[in-house]
mmCIF file of C-alpha atoms in Angstrom:
data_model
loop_
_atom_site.group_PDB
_atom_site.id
_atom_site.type_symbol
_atom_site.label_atom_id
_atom_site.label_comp_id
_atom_site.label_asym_id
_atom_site.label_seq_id
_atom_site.Cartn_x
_atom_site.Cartn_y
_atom_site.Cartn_z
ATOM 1 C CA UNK A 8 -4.500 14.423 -6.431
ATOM 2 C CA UNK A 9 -2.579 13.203 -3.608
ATOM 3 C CA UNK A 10 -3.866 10.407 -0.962
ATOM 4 C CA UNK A 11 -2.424 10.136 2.283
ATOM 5 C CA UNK A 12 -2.547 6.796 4.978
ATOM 6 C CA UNK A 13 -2.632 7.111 8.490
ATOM 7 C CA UNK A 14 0.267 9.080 10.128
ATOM 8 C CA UNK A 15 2.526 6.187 11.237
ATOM 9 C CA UNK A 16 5.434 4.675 10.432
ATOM 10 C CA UNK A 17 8.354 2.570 11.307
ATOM 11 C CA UNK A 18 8.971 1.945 15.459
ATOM 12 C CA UNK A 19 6.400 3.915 15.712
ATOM 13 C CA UNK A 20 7.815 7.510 14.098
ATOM 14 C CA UNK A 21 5.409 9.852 13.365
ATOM 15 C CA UNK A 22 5.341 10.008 9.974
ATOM 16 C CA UNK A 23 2.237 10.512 7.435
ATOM 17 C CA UNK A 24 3.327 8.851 3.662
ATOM 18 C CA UNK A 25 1.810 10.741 1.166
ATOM 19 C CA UNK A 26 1.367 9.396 -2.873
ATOM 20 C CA UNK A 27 1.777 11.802 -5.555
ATOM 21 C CA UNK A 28 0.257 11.852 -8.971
ATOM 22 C CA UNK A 29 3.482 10.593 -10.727
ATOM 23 C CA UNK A 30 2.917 7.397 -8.754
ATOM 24 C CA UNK A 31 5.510 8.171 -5.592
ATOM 25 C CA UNK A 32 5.346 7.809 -2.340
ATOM 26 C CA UNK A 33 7.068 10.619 0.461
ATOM 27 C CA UNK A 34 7.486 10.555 3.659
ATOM 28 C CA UNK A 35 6.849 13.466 5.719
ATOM 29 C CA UNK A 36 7.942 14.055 9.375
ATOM 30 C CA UNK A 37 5.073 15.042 11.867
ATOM 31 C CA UNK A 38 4.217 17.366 13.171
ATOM 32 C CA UNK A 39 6.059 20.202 11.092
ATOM 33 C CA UNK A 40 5.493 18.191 7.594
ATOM 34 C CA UNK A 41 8.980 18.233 6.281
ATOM 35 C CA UNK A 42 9.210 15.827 3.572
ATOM 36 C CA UNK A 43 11.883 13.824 3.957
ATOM 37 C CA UNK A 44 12.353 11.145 1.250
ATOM 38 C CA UNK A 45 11.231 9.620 -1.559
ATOM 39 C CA UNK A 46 9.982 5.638 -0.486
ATOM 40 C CA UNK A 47 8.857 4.073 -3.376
ATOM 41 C CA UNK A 48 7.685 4.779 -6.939
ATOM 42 C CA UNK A 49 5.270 2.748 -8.959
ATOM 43 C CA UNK A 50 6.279 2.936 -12.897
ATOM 44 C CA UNK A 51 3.752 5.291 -14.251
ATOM 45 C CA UNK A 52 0.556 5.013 -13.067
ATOM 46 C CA UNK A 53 -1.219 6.484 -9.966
ATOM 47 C CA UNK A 54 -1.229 5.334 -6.995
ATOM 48 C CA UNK A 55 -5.011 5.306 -5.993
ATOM 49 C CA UNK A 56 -4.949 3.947 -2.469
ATOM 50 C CA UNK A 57 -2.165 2.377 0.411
ATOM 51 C CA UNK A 58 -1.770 1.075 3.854
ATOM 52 C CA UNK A 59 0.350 0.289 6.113
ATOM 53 C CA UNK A 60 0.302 -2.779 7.881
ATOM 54 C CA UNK A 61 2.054 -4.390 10.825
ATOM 55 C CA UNK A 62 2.649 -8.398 10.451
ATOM 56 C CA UNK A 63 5.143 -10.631 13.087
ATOM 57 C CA UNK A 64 7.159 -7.448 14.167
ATOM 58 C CA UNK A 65 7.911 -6.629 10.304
ATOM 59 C CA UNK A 66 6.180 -3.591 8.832
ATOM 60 C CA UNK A 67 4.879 -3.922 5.063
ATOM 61 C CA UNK A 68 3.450 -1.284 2.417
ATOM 62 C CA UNK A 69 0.692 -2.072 -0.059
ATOM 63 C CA UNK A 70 -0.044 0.501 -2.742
ATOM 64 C CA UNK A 71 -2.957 -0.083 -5.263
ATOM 65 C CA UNK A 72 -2.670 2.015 -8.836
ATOM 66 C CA UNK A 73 -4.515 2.604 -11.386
ATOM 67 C CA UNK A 74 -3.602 -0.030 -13.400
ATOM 68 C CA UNK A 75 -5.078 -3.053 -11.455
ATOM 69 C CA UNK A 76 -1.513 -3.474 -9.740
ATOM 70 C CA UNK A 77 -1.205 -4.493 -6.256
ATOM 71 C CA UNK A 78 2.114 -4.191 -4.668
ATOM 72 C CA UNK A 79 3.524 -5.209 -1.058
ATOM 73 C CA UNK A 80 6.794 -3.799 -0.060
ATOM 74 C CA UNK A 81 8.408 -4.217 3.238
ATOM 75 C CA UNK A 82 8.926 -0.688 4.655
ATOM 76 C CA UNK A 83 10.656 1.357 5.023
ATOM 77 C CA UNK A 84 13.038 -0.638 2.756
ATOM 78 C CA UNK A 85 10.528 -0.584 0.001
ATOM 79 C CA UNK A 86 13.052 -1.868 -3.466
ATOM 80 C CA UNK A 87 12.416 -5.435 -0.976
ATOM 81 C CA UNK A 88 9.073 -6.758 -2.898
ATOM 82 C CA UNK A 89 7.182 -8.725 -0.897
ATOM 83 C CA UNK A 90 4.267 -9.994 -3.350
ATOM 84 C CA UNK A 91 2.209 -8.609 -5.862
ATOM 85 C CA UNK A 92 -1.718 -9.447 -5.555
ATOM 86 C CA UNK A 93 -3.010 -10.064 -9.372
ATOM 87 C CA UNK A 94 -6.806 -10.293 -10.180
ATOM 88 C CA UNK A 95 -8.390 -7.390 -10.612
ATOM 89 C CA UNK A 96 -9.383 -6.034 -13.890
ATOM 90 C CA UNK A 97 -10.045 -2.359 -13.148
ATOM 91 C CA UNK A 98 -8.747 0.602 -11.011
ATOM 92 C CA UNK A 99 -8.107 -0.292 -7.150
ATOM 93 C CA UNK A 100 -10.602 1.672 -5.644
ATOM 94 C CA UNK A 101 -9.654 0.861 -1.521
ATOM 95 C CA UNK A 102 -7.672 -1.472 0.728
ATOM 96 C CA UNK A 103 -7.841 -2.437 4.299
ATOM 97 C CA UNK A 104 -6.097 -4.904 6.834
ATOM 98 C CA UNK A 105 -7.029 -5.873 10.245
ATOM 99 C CA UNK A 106 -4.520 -6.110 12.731
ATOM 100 C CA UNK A 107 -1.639 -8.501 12.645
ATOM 101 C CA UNK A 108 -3.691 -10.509 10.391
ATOM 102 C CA UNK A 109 -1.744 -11.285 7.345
ATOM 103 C CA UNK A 110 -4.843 -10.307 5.178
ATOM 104 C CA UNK A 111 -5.825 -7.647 3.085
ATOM 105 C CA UNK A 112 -8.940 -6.806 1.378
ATOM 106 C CA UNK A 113 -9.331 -4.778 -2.044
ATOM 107 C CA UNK A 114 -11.809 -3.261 -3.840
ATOM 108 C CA UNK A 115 -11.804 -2.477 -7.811
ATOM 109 C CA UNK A 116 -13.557 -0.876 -10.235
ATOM 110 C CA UNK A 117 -14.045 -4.185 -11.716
ATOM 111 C CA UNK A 118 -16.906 -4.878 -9.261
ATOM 112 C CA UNK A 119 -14.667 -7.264 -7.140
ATOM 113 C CA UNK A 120 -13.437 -6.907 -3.402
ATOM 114 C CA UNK A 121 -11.138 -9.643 -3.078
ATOM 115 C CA UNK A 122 -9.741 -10.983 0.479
ATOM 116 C CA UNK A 123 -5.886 -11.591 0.125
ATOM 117 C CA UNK A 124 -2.997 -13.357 1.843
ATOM 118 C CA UNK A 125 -0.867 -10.054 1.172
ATOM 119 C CA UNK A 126 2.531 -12.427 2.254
ATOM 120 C CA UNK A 127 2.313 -14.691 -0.620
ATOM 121 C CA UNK A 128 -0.067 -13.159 -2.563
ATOM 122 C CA UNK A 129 -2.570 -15.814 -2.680
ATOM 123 C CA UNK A 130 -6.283 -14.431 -3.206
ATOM 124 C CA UNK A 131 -8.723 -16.590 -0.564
ATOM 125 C CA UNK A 132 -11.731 -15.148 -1.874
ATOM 126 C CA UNK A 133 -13.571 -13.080 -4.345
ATOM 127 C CA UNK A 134 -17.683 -10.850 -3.598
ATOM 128 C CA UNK A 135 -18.415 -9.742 -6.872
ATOM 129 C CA UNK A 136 -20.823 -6.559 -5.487
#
């Protein structure tokens, strides 16, 4: 039960972050896969999906869970909360950013995919599909 984002990381380390079951988040060094820490832990639940995303030189995490929780933590200093994006109403399902755009898009068991300002966790629109 483990997901996995693209291999990257901070300045460019090659690093692959890896979610757990219990809701953590590892890091683990590439290309010999030695974990080396604990990142960030969501307070139990699953984490069901996460990217990482580059915005104005600072590097941010956003995990989903399966309790309708968005979170966006700079990285790698992860306790630093950036914003949380609240509106779904069932399991995040998927995320995605494009580059250096300050947006985020999430989908839900709920139906919704929502498009997000993930900086100030403002939602600027809702497709119910």
């Amino acid at each position: 039960d483990s997901k996995i984002n693209d291999p990257k990381g901070p300045k460019n380390q090659k690093v692959a972050l890896v979610s757990d079951r219990f809701g953590d988040v590892f890091a683990f060094s590439l290309p010999n896969l030695e974990k080396s820490e604990l990142i960030l832990g969501h307070t139990s639940t699953w984490i069901t999906c996460m990217t990482l995303v580059r915005r104005n030189e600072k590097e941010f995490l956003i995990t989903g869970d399966r309790a309708e929780h968005v979170r966006v933590s700079h990285f790698p200093k992860t306790c630093l909360i950036e914003s949380y994006l609240v509106g779904h109403t069932g399991v995040i399902t998927s995320m995605c950013s494009g580059t250096d755009s300050g947006e985020v898009i999430t989908a839900s068991m709920d139906g919704d995919i929502c498009l997000w300002c993930f900086q100030n966790g403002k939602k600027l629109s809702e497709l119910d599909v």
